[in-house]
mmCIF file of C-alpha atoms in Angstrom:
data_model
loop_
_atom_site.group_PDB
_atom_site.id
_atom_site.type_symbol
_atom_site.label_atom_id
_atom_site.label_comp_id
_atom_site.label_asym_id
_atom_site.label_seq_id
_atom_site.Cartn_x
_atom_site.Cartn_y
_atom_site.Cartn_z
ATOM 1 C CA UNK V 1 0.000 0.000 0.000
ATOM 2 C CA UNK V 2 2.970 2.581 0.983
ATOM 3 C CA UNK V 3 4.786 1.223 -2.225
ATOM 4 C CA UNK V 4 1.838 2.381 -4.531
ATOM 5 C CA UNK V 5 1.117 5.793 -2.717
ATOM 6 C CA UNK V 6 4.503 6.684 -2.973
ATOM 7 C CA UNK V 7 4.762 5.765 -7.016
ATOM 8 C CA UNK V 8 1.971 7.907 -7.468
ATOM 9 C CA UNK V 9 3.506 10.707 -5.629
ATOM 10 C CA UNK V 10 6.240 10.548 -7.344
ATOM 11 C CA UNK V 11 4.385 9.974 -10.531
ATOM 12 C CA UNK V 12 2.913 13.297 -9.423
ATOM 13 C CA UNK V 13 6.156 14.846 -9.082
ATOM 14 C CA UNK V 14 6.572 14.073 -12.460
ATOM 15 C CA UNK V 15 3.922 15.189 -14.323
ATOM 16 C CA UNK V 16 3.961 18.536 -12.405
ATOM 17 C CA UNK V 17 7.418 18.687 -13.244
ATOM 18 C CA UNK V 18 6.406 17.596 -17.145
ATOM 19 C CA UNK V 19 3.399 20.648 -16.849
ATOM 20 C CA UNK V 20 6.239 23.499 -15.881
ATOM 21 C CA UNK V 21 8.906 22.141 -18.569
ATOM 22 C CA UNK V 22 6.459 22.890 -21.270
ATOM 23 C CA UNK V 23 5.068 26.269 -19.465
ATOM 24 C CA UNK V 24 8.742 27.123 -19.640
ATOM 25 C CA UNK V 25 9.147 26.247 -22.996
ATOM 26 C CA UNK V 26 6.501 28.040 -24.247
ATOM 27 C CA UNK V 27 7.278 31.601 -22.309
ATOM 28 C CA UNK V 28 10.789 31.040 -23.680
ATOM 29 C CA UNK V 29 9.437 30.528 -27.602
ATOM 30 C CA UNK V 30 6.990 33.693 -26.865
ATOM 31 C CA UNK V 31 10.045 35.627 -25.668
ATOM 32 C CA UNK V 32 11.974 35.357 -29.142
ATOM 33 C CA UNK V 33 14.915 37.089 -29.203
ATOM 34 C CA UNK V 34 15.091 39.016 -25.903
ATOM 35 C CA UNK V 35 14.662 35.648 -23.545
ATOM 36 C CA UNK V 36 13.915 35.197 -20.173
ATOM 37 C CA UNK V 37 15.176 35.376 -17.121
ATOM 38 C CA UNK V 38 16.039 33.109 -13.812
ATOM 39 C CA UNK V 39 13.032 35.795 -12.024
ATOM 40 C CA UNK V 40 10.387 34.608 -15.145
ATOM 41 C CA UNK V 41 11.249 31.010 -14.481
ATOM 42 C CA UNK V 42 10.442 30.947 -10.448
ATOM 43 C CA UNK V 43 7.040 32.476 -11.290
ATOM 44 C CA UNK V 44 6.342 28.818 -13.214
ATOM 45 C CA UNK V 45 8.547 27.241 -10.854
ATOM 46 C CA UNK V 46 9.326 28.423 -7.102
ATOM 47 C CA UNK V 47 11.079 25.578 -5.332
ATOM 48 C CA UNK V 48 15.051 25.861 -6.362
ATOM 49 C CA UNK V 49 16.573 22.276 -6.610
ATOM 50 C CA UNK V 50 13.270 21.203 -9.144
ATOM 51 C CA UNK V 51 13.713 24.893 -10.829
ATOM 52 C CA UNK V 52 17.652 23.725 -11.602
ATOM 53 C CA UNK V 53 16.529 20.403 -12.454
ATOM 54 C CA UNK V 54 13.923 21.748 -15.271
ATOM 55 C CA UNK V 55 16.805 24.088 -16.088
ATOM 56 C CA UNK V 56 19.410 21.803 -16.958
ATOM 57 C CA UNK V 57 17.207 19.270 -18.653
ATOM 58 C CA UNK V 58 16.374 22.118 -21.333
ATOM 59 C CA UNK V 59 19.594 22.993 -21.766
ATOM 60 C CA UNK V 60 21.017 18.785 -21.696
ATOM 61 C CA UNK V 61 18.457 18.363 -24.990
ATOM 62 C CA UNK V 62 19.364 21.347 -26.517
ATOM 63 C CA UNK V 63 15.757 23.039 -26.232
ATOM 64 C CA UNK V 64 16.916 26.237 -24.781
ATOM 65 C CA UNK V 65 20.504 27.941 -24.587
ATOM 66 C CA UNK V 66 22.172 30.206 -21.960
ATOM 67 C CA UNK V 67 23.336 33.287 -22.618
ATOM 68 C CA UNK V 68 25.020 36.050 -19.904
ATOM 69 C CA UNK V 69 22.707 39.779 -20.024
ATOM 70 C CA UNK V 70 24.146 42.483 -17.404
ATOM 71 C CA UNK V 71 25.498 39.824 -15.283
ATOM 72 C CA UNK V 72 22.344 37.533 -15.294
ATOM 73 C CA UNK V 73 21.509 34.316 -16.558
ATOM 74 C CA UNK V 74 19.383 34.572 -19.840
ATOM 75 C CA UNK V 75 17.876 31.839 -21.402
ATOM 76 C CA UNK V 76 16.475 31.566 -25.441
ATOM 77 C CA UNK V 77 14.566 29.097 -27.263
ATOM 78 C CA UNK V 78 17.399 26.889 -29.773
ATOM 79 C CA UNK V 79 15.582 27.713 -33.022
ATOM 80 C CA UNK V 80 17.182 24.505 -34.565
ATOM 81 C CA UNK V 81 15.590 21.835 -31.703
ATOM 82 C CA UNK V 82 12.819 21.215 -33.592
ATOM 83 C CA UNK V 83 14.523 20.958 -36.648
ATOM 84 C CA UNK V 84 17.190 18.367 -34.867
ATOM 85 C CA UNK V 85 14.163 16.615 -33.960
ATOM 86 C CA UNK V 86 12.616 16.356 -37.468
ATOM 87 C CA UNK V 87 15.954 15.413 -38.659
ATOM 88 C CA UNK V 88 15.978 12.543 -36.602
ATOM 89 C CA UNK V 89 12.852 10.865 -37.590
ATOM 90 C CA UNK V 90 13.826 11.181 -41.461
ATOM 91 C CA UNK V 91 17.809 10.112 -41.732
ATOM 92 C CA UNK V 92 19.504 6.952 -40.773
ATOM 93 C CA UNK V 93 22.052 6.340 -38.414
ATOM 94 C CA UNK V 94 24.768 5.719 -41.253
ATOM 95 C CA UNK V 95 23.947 9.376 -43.078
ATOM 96 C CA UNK V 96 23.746 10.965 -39.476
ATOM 97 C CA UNK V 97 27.674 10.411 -39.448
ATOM 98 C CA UNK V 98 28.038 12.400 -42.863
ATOM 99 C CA UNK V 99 25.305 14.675 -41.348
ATOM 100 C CA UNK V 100 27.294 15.758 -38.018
ATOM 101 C CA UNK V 101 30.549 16.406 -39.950
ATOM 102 C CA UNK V 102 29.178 18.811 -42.228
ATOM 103 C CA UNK V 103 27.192 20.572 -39.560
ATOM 104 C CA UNK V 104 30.076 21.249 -37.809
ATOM 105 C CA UNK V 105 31.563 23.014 -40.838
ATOM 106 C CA UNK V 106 29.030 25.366 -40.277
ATOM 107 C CA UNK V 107 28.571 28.313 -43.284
ATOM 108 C CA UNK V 108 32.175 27.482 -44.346
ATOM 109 C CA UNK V 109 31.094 24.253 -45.394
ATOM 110 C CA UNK V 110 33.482 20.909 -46.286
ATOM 111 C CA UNK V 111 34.495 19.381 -49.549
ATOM 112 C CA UNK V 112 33.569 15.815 -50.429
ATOM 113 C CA UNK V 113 37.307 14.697 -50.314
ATOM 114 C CA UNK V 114 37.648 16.011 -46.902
ATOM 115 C CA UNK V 115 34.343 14.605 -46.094
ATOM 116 C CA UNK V 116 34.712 11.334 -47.035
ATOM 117 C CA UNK V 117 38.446 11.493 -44.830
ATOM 118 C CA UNK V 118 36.738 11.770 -41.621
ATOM 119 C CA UNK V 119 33.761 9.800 -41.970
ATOM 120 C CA UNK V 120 35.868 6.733 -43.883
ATOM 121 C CA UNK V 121 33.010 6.154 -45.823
ATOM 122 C CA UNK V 122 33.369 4.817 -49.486
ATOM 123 C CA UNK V 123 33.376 7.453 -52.627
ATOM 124 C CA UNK V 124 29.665 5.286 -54.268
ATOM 125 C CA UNK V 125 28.235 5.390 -50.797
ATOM 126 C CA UNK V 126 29.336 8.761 -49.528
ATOM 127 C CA UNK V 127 27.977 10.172 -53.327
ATOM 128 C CA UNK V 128 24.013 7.681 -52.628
ATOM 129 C CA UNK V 129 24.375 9.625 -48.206
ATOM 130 C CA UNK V 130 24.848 12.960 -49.787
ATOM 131 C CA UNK V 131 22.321 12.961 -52.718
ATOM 132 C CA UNK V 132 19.623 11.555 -50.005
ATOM 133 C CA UNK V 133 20.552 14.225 -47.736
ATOM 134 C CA UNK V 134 20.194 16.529 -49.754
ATOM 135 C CA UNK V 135 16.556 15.514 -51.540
ATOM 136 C CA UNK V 136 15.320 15.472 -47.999
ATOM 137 C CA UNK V 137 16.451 19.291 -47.820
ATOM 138 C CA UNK V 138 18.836 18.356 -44.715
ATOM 139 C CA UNK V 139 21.664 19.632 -46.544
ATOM 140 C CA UNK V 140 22.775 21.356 -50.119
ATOM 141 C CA UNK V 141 25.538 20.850 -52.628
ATOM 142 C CA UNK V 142 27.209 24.422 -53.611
ATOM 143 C CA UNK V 143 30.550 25.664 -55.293
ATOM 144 C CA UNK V 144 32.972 27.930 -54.284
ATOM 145 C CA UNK V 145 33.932 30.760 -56.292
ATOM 146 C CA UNK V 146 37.541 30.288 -55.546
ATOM 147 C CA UNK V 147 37.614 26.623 -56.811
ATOM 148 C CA UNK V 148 34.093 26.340 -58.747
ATOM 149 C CA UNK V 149 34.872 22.639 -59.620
ATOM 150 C CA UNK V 150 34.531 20.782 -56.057
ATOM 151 C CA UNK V 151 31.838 20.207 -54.859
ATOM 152 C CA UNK V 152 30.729 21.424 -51.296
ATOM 153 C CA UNK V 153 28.186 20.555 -48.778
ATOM 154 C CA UNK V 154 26.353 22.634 -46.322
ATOM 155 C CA UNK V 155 23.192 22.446 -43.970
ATOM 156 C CA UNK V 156 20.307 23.509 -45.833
ATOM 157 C CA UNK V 157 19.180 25.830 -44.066
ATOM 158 C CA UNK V 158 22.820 27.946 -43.324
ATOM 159 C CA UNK V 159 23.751 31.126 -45.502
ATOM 160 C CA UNK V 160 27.389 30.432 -47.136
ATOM 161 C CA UNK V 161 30.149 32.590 -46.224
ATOM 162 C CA UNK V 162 31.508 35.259 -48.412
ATOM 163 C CA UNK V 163 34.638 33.031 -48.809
ATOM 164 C CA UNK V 164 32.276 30.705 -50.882
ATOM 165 C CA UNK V 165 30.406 32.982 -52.497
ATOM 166 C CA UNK V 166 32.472 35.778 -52.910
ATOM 167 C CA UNK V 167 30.078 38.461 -51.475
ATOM 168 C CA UNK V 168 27.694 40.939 -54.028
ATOM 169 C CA UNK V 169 30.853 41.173 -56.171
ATOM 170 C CA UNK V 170 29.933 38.007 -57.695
ATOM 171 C CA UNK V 171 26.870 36.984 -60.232
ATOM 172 C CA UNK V 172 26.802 33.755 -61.285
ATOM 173 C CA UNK V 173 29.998 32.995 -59.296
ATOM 174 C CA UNK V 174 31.662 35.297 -61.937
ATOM 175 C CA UNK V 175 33.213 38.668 -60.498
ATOM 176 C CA UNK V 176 30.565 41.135 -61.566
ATOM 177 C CA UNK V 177 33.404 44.275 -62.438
ATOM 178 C CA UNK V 178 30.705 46.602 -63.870
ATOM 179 C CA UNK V 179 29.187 46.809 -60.738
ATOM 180 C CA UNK V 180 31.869 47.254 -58.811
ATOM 181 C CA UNK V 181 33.457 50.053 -60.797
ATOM 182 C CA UNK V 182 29.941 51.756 -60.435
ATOM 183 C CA UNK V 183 30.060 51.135 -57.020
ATOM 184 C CA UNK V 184 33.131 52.659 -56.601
ATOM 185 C CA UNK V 185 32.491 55.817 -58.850
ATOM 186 C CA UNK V 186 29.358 56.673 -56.823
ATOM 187 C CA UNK V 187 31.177 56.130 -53.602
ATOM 188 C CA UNK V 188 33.499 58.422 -54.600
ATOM 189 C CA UNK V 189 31.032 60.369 -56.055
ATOM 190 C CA UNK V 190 29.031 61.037 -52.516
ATOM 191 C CA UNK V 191 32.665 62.077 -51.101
ATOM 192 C CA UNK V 192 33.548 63.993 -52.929
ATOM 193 C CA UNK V 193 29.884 66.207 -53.422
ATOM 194 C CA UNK V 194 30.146 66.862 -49.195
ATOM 195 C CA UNK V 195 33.807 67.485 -49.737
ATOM 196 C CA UNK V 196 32.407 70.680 -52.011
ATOM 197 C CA UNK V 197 29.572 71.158 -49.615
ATOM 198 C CA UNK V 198 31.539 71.867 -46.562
ATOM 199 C CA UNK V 199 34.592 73.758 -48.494
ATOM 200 C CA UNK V 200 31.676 76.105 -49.849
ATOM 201 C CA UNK V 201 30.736 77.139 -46.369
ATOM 202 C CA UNK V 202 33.805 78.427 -45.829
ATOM 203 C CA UNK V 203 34.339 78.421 -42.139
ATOM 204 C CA UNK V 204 38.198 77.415 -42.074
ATOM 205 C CA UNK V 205 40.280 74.812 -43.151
ATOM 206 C CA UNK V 206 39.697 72.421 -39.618
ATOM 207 C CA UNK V 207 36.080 72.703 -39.930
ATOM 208 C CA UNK V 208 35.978 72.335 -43.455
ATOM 209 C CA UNK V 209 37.922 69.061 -43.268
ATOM 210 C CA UNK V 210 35.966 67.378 -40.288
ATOM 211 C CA UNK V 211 32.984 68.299 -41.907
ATOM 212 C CA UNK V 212 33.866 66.438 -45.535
ATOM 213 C CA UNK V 213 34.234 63.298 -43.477
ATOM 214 C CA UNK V 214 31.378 60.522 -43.496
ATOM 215 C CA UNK V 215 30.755 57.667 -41.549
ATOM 216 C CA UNK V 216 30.314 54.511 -44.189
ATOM 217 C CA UNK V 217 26.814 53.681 -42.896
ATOM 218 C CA UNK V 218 25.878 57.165 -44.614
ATOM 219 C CA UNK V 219 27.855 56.288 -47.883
ATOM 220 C CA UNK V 220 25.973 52.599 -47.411
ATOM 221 C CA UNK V 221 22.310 54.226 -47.430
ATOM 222 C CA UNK V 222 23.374 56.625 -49.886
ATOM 223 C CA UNK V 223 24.273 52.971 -52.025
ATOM 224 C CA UNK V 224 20.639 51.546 -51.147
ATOM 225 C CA UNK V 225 18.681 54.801 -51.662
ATOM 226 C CA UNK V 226 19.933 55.007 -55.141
ATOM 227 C CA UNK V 227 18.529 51.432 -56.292
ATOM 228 C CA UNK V 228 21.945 50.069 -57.506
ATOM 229 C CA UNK V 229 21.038 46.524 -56.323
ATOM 230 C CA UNK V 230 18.589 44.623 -54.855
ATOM 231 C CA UNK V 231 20.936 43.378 -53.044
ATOM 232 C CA UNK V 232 21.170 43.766 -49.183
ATOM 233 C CA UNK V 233 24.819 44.864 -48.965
ATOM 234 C CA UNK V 234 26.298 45.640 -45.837
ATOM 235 C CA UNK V 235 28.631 48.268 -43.694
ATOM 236 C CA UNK V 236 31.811 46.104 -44.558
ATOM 237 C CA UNK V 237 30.808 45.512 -48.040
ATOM 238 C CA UNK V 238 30.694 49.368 -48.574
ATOM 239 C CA UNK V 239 33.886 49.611 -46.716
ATOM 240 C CA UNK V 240 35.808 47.693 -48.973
ATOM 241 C CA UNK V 241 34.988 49.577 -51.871
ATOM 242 C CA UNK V 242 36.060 52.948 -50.096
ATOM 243 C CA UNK V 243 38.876 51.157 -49.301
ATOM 244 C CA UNK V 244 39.653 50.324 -52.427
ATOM 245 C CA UNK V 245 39.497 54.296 -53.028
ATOM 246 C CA UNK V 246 41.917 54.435 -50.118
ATOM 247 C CA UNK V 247 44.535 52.673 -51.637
ATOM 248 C CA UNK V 248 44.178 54.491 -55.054
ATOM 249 C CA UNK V 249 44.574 57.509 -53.080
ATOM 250 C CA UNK V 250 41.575 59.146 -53.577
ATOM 251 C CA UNK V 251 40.140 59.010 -50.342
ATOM 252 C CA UNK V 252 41.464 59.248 -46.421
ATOM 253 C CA UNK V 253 40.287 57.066 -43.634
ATOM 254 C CA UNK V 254 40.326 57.453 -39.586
ATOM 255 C CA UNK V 255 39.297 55.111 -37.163
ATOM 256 C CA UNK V 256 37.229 57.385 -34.351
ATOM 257 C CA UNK V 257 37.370 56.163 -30.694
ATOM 258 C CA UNK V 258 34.543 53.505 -30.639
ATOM 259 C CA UNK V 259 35.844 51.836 -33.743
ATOM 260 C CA UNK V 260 33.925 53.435 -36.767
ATOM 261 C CA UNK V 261 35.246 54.275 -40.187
ATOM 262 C CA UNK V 262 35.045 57.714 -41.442
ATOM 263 C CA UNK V 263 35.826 58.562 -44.817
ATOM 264 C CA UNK V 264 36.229 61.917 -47.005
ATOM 265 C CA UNK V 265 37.379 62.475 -50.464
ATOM 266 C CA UNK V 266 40.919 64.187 -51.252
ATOM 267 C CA UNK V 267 41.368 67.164 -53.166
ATOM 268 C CA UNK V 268 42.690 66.077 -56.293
ATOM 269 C CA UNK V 269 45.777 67.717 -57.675
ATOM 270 C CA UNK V 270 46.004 69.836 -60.397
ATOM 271 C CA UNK V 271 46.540 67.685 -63.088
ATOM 272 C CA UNK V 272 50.228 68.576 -65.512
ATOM 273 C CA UNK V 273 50.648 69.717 -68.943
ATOM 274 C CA UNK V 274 50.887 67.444 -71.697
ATOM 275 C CA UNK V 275 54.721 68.379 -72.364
ATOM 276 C CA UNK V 276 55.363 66.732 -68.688
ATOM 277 C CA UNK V 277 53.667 63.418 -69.132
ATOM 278 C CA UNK V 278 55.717 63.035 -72.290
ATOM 279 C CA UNK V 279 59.209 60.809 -72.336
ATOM 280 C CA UNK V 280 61.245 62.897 -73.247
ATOM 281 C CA UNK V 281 62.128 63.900 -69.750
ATOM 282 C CA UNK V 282 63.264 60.446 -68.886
ATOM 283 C CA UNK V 283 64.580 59.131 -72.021
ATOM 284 C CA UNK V 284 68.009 57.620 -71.666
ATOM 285 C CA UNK V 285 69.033 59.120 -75.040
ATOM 286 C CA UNK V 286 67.777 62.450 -75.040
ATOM 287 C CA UNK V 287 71.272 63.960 -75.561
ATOM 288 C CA UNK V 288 71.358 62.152 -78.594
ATOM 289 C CA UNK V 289 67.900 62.956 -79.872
ATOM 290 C CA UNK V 290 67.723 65.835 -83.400
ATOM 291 C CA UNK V 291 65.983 66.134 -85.985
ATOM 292 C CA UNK V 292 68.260 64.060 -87.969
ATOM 293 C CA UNK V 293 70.101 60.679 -87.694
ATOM 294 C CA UNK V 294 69.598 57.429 -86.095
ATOM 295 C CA UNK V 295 67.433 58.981 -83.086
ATOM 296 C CA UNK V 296 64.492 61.415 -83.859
ATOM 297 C CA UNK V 297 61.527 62.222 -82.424
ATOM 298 C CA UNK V 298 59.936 60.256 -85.467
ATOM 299 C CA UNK V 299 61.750 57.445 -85.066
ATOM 300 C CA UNK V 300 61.669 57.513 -80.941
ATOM 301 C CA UNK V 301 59.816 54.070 -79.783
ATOM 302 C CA UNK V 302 59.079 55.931 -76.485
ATOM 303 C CA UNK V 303 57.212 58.372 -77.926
ATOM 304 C CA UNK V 304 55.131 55.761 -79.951
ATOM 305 C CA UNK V 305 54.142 54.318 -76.887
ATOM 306 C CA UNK V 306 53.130 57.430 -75.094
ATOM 307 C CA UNK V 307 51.170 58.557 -77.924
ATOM 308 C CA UNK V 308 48.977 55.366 -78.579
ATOM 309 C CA UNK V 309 48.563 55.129 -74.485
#
């Protein structure tokens, strides 16, 4: 008689325990992005050792990570449990092998040599694990732009890093140089346009300079406003084109104190006279050079160069 009362007591326990796991759960899912805290959970669950229990349970199954906020413990709903457990139900336990080894390759993803080095598993059967994979929409098959012909696998649902895909610059996994060299003339373009703004307000060469200056997140929605692409390009994909302008010596850069780029556009210089640019000034055999003879400005190899450039 004790025996049974005390199985259903504990059965009791149980299920109680069972009722707040889910109420957890679901305030955690309804929380999204922001979480909860230790404070939400002992309003579901009060007493501390079966509040720890619940805890670590979530977090031993991978329903729910931790994070740190201000010192406190802050716990999210693992957007991928329910896709782990879907996963589980469709794949065997042979392709769950080739599965785990390319999830942990994360957005870099691994090539089917190196694949089939750490699983050990045979080129015919590794090619049938990998096509079944990837009809089930577990995983998918994509090419790098640095070595287009290997083949490279990836969880389905993970965005490939610019590595593999070479970032907007690419279409088609071909470098796309038209729209980078527009890119880069309207970059420049912006610069230079609040360089002219703030030297026409003439209030003294230090203001005039601070003021030509722009953070790239202006010279990024200055990008997007104009319709250039529908692609969503980012801070650091504007910053390597006015980088790019950096190098060509067109434009400065300085790092202010919390780490942000700013950027203006330098003054060009005033461009020479043709008789500069021409040879003649460097020509080893200038001395030499008349009107007649062996070497003539009609004759001059240097010059025939210069011209046709």
């Amino acid at each position: 008689m004790e025996v049974d009362q005390k199985i259903r007591s504990i059965s009791t326990v149980a299920n109680g325990l069972d009722e707040k796991k889910q109420k957890i759960i679901d305030l955690v899912k309804s929380a999204g992005k922001k979480g909860i805290f230790d404070a939400d959970i002992i309003q579901i669950e009060p007493v501390p050792q079966q509040r720890v229990d619940i805890i670590n349970d979530l977090l031993r199954n991978h329903i729910i990570k931790l994070f740190r906020v201000k010192e406190k413990n802050n716990y999210k709903y693992n957007e991928n449990h329910e896709m782990s457990v879907t996963l589980s139900k469709n794949i065997t336990s042979e392709e769950k092998l080739v599965y785990d080894h390319i999830a942990k390759a994360g957005g870099k993803g691994i090539w089917n040599r190196e694949l089939k080095t750490k699983t050990g598993v045979p080129d015919k059967l590794l090619n049938k694990m990998t096509k079944s994979l990837a009809s089930k929409k577990v995983i998918k098959i994509i090419n790098s732009v640095q070595e287009p012909k290997k083949k490279l696998f990836m969880l389905y649902h993970l965005k490939p890093s610019t590595s593999i895909t070479g970032g907007p610059w690419y279409t088609n996994q071909e470098f796309d140089e038209g729209f980078v060299s527009v890119l880069n003339q309207q970059c420049y373009l912006y610069l230079e346009q609040k360089r002219e703004k703030a030297k026409a307000q003439d209030l003294g060469p230090l203001i005039e300079k601070n003021a030509s200056f722009a953070p790239s997140a202006d010279v990024l929605k200055y990008i997007m406003d104009m319709g250039l692409t529908t692609q969503k390009l980012e801070v650091t994909d504007v910053e390597m084109i006015l980088d790019s302008l950096v190098y060509d010596g067109k434009v400065e850069r300085v790092t202010t104190s919390d780490g942000n780029n700013m950027y203006r556009a330098i003054a060009r210089l005033v461009e020479g006279t043709g008789l500069v640019k021409s040879p003649c000034g460097l020509c080893p055999v200038r001395k030499n050079c008349s009107d007649v003879g062996n070497i003539t400005p009609i004759t001059c190899q240097y010059f025939g160069e210069w011209l046709s450039y």
